[in-house]
Amino acid sequence: MVRQLFALLSASVIVFSLTATARAQEKTHQTASEGRWEGNVIRSNPDKSTLTVRNLGSNIEKTVHYDGATRWVSQEHGSNKVNDIDPTQVKENDRVIARGIWDKGVLYATLISKRLSHSN
C-alpha cells in the first residue's frame, strides 16, 4: 500500500514538472519571435552590448542587443558583396539592419548589417 502511494505521488510530481516545463516553453515561444529592425544608430553602449536604433520612417526607437555570437557585416546599397566587420566599426548615425529574435520589445541580434552608401 505504501509503495502504491509513493508511486502515485512520484508520478504526480513528474507529470506536474513536465506540464510546468511545457507551459514555460510555450510562453517563451509566444513572447519571442524572429524579427528585423532597420534605422540609424542613435546610441551605442558597448558596456551593455546594445545599440539604440531609430527607424527612419516612424522615428520609433528600439534597443538591439548583441553578444559574441552576433555576426557583424557591411554591405553597399545594391551590392551582393558582404564584408565581415568588427562591432567597433558601427558608429552613431550609421544605418543598420538588425535581424534576430524579438523578446519584450528588445531585438536580440544574430546579424547586424551596416549599410554603406555608394560614396563609402
PDB file of C-alpha atoms in Angstrom:
ATOM      1  CA  MET A   1       0.000   0.000   0.000  1.00  0.00           C
ATOM      2  CA  VAL A   2       2.808   2.416   0.894  1.00  0.00           C
ATOM      3  CA  ARG A   3       4.619   1.566  -2.341  1.00  0.00           C
ATOM      4  CA  GLN A   4       1.493   2.298  -4.374  1.00  0.00           C
ATOM      5  CA  LEU A   5       1.009   5.674  -2.667  1.00  0.00           C
ATOM      6  CA  PHE A   6       4.675   6.517  -3.199  1.00  0.00           C
ATOM      7  CA  ALA A   7       4.462   5.514  -6.869  1.00  0.00           C
ATOM      8  CA  LEU A   8       1.298   7.577  -7.335  1.00  0.00           C
ATOM      9  CA  LEU A   9       2.867  10.593  -5.630  1.00  0.00           C
ATOM     10  CA  SER A  10       6.057  10.267  -7.698  1.00  0.00           C
ATOM     11  CA  ALA A  11       4.071  10.015 -10.926  1.00  0.00           C
ATOM     12  CA  SER A  12       2.071  13.117  -9.984  1.00  0.00           C
ATOM     13  CA  VAL A  13       5.258  15.099  -9.329  1.00  0.00           C
ATOM     14  CA  ILE A  14       6.744  14.028 -12.665  1.00  0.00           C
ATOM     15  CA  VAL A  15       3.590  14.916 -14.603  1.00  0.00           C
ATOM     16  CA  PHE A  16       3.356  18.295 -12.863  1.00  0.00           C
ATOM     17  CA  SER A  17       7.021  19.045 -13.638  1.00  0.00           C
ATOM     18  CA  LEU A  18       6.609  18.148 -17.310  1.00  0.00           C
ATOM     19  CA  THR A  19       3.457  20.247 -17.588  1.00  0.00           C
ATOM     20  CA  ALA A  20       5.138  23.260 -15.966  1.00  0.00           C
ATOM     21  CA  THR A  21       8.130  22.940 -18.299  1.00  0.00           C
ATOM     22  CA  ALA A  22       5.890  22.689 -21.363  1.00  0.00           C
ATOM     23  CA  ARG A  23       3.968  25.798 -20.280  1.00  0.00           C
ATOM     24  CA  ALA A  24       7.184  27.762 -19.755  1.00  0.00           C
ATOM     25  CA  GLN A  25       8.451  26.771 -23.206  1.00  0.00           C
ATOM     26  CA  GLU A  26       5.104  27.657 -24.782  1.00  0.00           C
ATOM     27  CA  LYS A  27       5.168  31.071 -23.113  1.00  0.00           C
ATOM     28  CA  THR A  28       8.712  31.665 -24.404  1.00  0.00           C
ATOM     29  CA  HIS A  29       7.606  30.825 -27.938  1.00  0.00           C
ATOM     30  CA  GLN A  30       4.656  33.198 -27.622  1.00  0.00           C
ATOM     31  CA  THR A  31       6.750  36.152 -26.428  1.00  0.00           C
ATOM     32  CA  ALA A  32       9.814  35.622 -28.638  1.00  0.00           C
ATOM     33  CA  SER A  33       9.639  35.813 -32.417  1.00  0.00           C
ATOM     34  CA  GLU A  34      12.001  36.321 -35.323  1.00  0.00           C
ATOM     35  CA  GLY A  35      12.347  39.910 -36.353  1.00  0.00           C
ATOM     36  CA  ARG A  36      14.153  42.715 -38.077  1.00  0.00           C
ATOM     37  CA  TRP A  37      14.755  46.367 -37.245  1.00  0.00           C
ATOM     38  CA  GLU A  38      16.217  48.962 -39.573  1.00  0.00           C
ATOM     39  CA  GLY A  39      17.307  52.538 -38.999  1.00  0.00           C
ATOM     40  CA  ASN A  40      20.060  54.820 -37.779  1.00  0.00           C
ATOM     41  CA  VAL A  41      22.129  54.144 -34.694  1.00  0.00           C
ATOM     42  CA  ILE A  42      21.464  56.958 -32.247  1.00  0.00           C
ATOM     43  CA  ARG A  43      23.264  55.482 -29.257  1.00  0.00           C
ATOM     44  CA  SER A  44      25.809  52.742 -28.707  1.00  0.00           C
ATOM     45  CA  ASN A  45      26.567  51.184 -25.327  1.00  0.00           C
ATOM     46  CA  PRO A  46      29.415  48.650 -25.605  1.00  0.00           C
ATOM     47  CA  ASP A  47      29.319  48.007 -21.832  1.00  0.00           C
ATOM     48  CA  LYS A  48      25.731  46.734 -22.101  1.00  0.00           C
ATOM     49  CA  SER A  49      26.204  45.354 -25.651  1.00  0.00           C
ATOM     50  CA  THR A  50      23.324  47.413 -27.028  1.00  0.00           C
ATOM     51  CA  LEU A  51      22.546  49.761 -29.875  1.00  0.00           C
ATOM     52  CA  THR A  52      19.572  52.111 -29.871  1.00  0.00           C
ATOM     53  CA  VAL A  53      18.256  52.283 -33.424  1.00  0.00           C
ATOM     54  CA  ARG A  54      15.716  54.854 -34.663  1.00  0.00           C
ATOM     55  CA  ASN A  55      13.523  53.672 -37.528  1.00  0.00           C
ATOM     56  CA  LEU A  56      13.752  56.025 -40.499  1.00  0.00           C
ATOM     57  CA  GLY A  57      10.053  56.140 -41.335  1.00  0.00           C
ATOM     58  CA  SER A  58       8.431  56.233 -37.923  1.00  0.00           C
ATOM     59  CA  ASN A  59      11.095  57.742 -35.617  1.00  0.00           C
ATOM     60  CA  ILE A  60      10.437  54.853 -33.205  1.00  0.00           C
ATOM     61  CA  GLU A  61      13.491  53.784 -31.238  1.00  0.00           C
ATOM     62  CA  LYS A  62      14.220  50.150 -30.357  1.00  0.00           C
ATOM     63  CA  THR A  63      17.042  48.531 -28.432  1.00  0.00           C
ATOM     64  CA  VAL A  64      19.157  45.996 -30.282  1.00  0.00           C
ATOM     65  CA  HIS A  65      21.142  43.673 -28.001  1.00  0.00           C
ATOM     66  CA  TYR A  66      24.181  41.829 -29.331  1.00  0.00           C
ATOM     67  CA  ASP A  67      26.649  39.290 -27.971  1.00  0.00           C
ATOM     68  CA  GLY A  68      29.668  37.295 -29.051  1.00  0.00           C
ATOM     69  CA  ALA A  69      27.561  35.164 -31.393  1.00  0.00           C
ATOM     70  CA  THR A  70      26.232  38.173 -33.335  1.00  0.00           C
ATOM     71  CA  ARG A  71      27.579  38.380 -36.885  1.00  0.00           C
ATOM     72  CA  TRP A  72      28.623  41.884 -37.976  1.00  0.00           C
ATOM     73  CA  VAL A  73      28.771  42.730 -41.681  1.00  0.00           C
ATOM     74  CA  SER A  74      28.777  45.725 -44.006  1.00  0.00           C
ATOM     75  CA  GLN A  75      27.199  45.927 -47.421  1.00  0.00           C
ATOM     76  CA  GLU A  76      26.959  48.621 -50.049  1.00  0.00           C
ATOM     77  CA  HIS A  77      23.460  49.501 -51.245  1.00  0.00           C
ATOM     78  CA  GLY A  78      22.542  47.325 -54.232  1.00  0.00           C
ATOM     79  CA  SER A  79      25.629  45.133 -53.916  1.00  0.00           C
ATOM     80  CA  ASN A  80      25.762  41.403 -53.301  1.00  0.00           C
ATOM     81  CA  LYS A  81      29.210  41.678 -51.702  1.00  0.00           C
ATOM     82  CA  VAL A  82      29.081  41.289 -47.919  1.00  0.00           C
ATOM     83  CA  ASN A  83      32.118  42.106 -45.755  1.00  0.00           C
ATOM     84  CA  ASP A  84      32.662  40.873 -42.206  1.00  0.00           C
ATOM     85  CA  ILE A  85      33.399  43.777 -39.867  1.00  0.00           C
ATOM     86  CA  ASP A  86      34.230  44.402 -36.240  1.00  0.00           C
ATOM     87  CA  PRO A  87      31.495  45.785 -33.919  1.00  0.00           C
ATOM     88  CA  THR A  88      33.636  48.877 -33.298  1.00  0.00           C
ATOM     89  CA  GLN A  89      33.109  49.859 -36.957  1.00  0.00           C
ATOM     90  CA  VAL A  90      29.434  50.672 -36.289  1.00  0.00           C
ATOM     91  CA  LYS A  91      29.114  54.243 -35.025  1.00  0.00           C
ATOM     92  CA  GLU A  92      26.324  56.685 -34.188  1.00  0.00           C
ATOM     93  CA  ASN A  93      24.353  57.842 -37.261  1.00  0.00           C
ATOM     94  CA  ASP A  94      25.285  54.689 -39.218  1.00  0.00           C
ATOM     95  CA  ARG A  95      22.397  52.982 -40.968  1.00  0.00           C
ATOM     96  CA  VAL A  96      21.947  49.357 -39.879  1.00  0.00           C
ATOM     97  CA  ILE A  97      19.649  46.430 -40.426  1.00  0.00           C
ATOM     98  CA  ALA A  98      19.445  44.058 -37.467  1.00  0.00           C
ATOM     99  CA  ARG A  99      17.951  40.574 -37.589  1.00  0.00           C
ATOM    100  CA  GLY A 100      17.298  38.347 -34.612  1.00  0.00           C
ATOM    101  CA  ILE A 101      14.704  37.423 -32.013  1.00  0.00           C
ATOM    102  CA  TRP A 102      12.241  39.904 -30.504  1.00  0.00           C
ATOM    103  CA  ASP A 103      11.574  39.426 -26.812  1.00  0.00           C
ATOM    104  CA  LYS A 104       9.694  42.007 -24.762  1.00  0.00           C
ATOM    105  CA  GLY A 105      10.462  44.864 -27.147  1.00  0.00           C
ATOM    106  CA  VAL A 106      14.193  44.123 -27.429  1.00  0.00           C
ATOM    107  CA  LEU A 107      15.765  42.605 -30.530  1.00  0.00           C
ATOM    108  CA  TYR A 108      18.459  40.060 -29.660  1.00  0.00           C
ATOM    109  CA  ALA A 109      20.509  40.288 -32.834  1.00  0.00           C
ATOM    110  CA  THR A 110      22.028  37.353 -34.649  1.00  0.00           C
ATOM    111  CA  LEU A 111      23.106  39.638 -37.514  1.00  0.00           C
ATOM    112  CA  ILE A 112      23.838  43.363 -37.704  1.00  0.00           C
ATOM    113  CA  SER A 113      24.470  44.764 -41.172  1.00  0.00           C
ATOM    114  CA  LYS A 114      25.967  48.220 -41.567  1.00  0.00           C
ATOM    115  CA  ARG A 115      24.648  49.770 -44.768  1.00  0.00           C
ATOM    116  CA  LEU A 116      27.149  51.663 -46.888  1.00  0.00           C
ATOM    117  CA  SER A 117      26.306  54.361 -49.408  1.00  0.00           C
ATOM    118  CA  HIS A 118      27.873  54.308 -52.864  1.00  0.00           C
ATOM    119  CA  SER A 119      30.326  57.024 -51.841  1.00  0.00           C
ATOM    120  CA  ASN A 120      31.902  54.993 -48.969  1.00  0.00           C
TER     121      ASN A 120
END
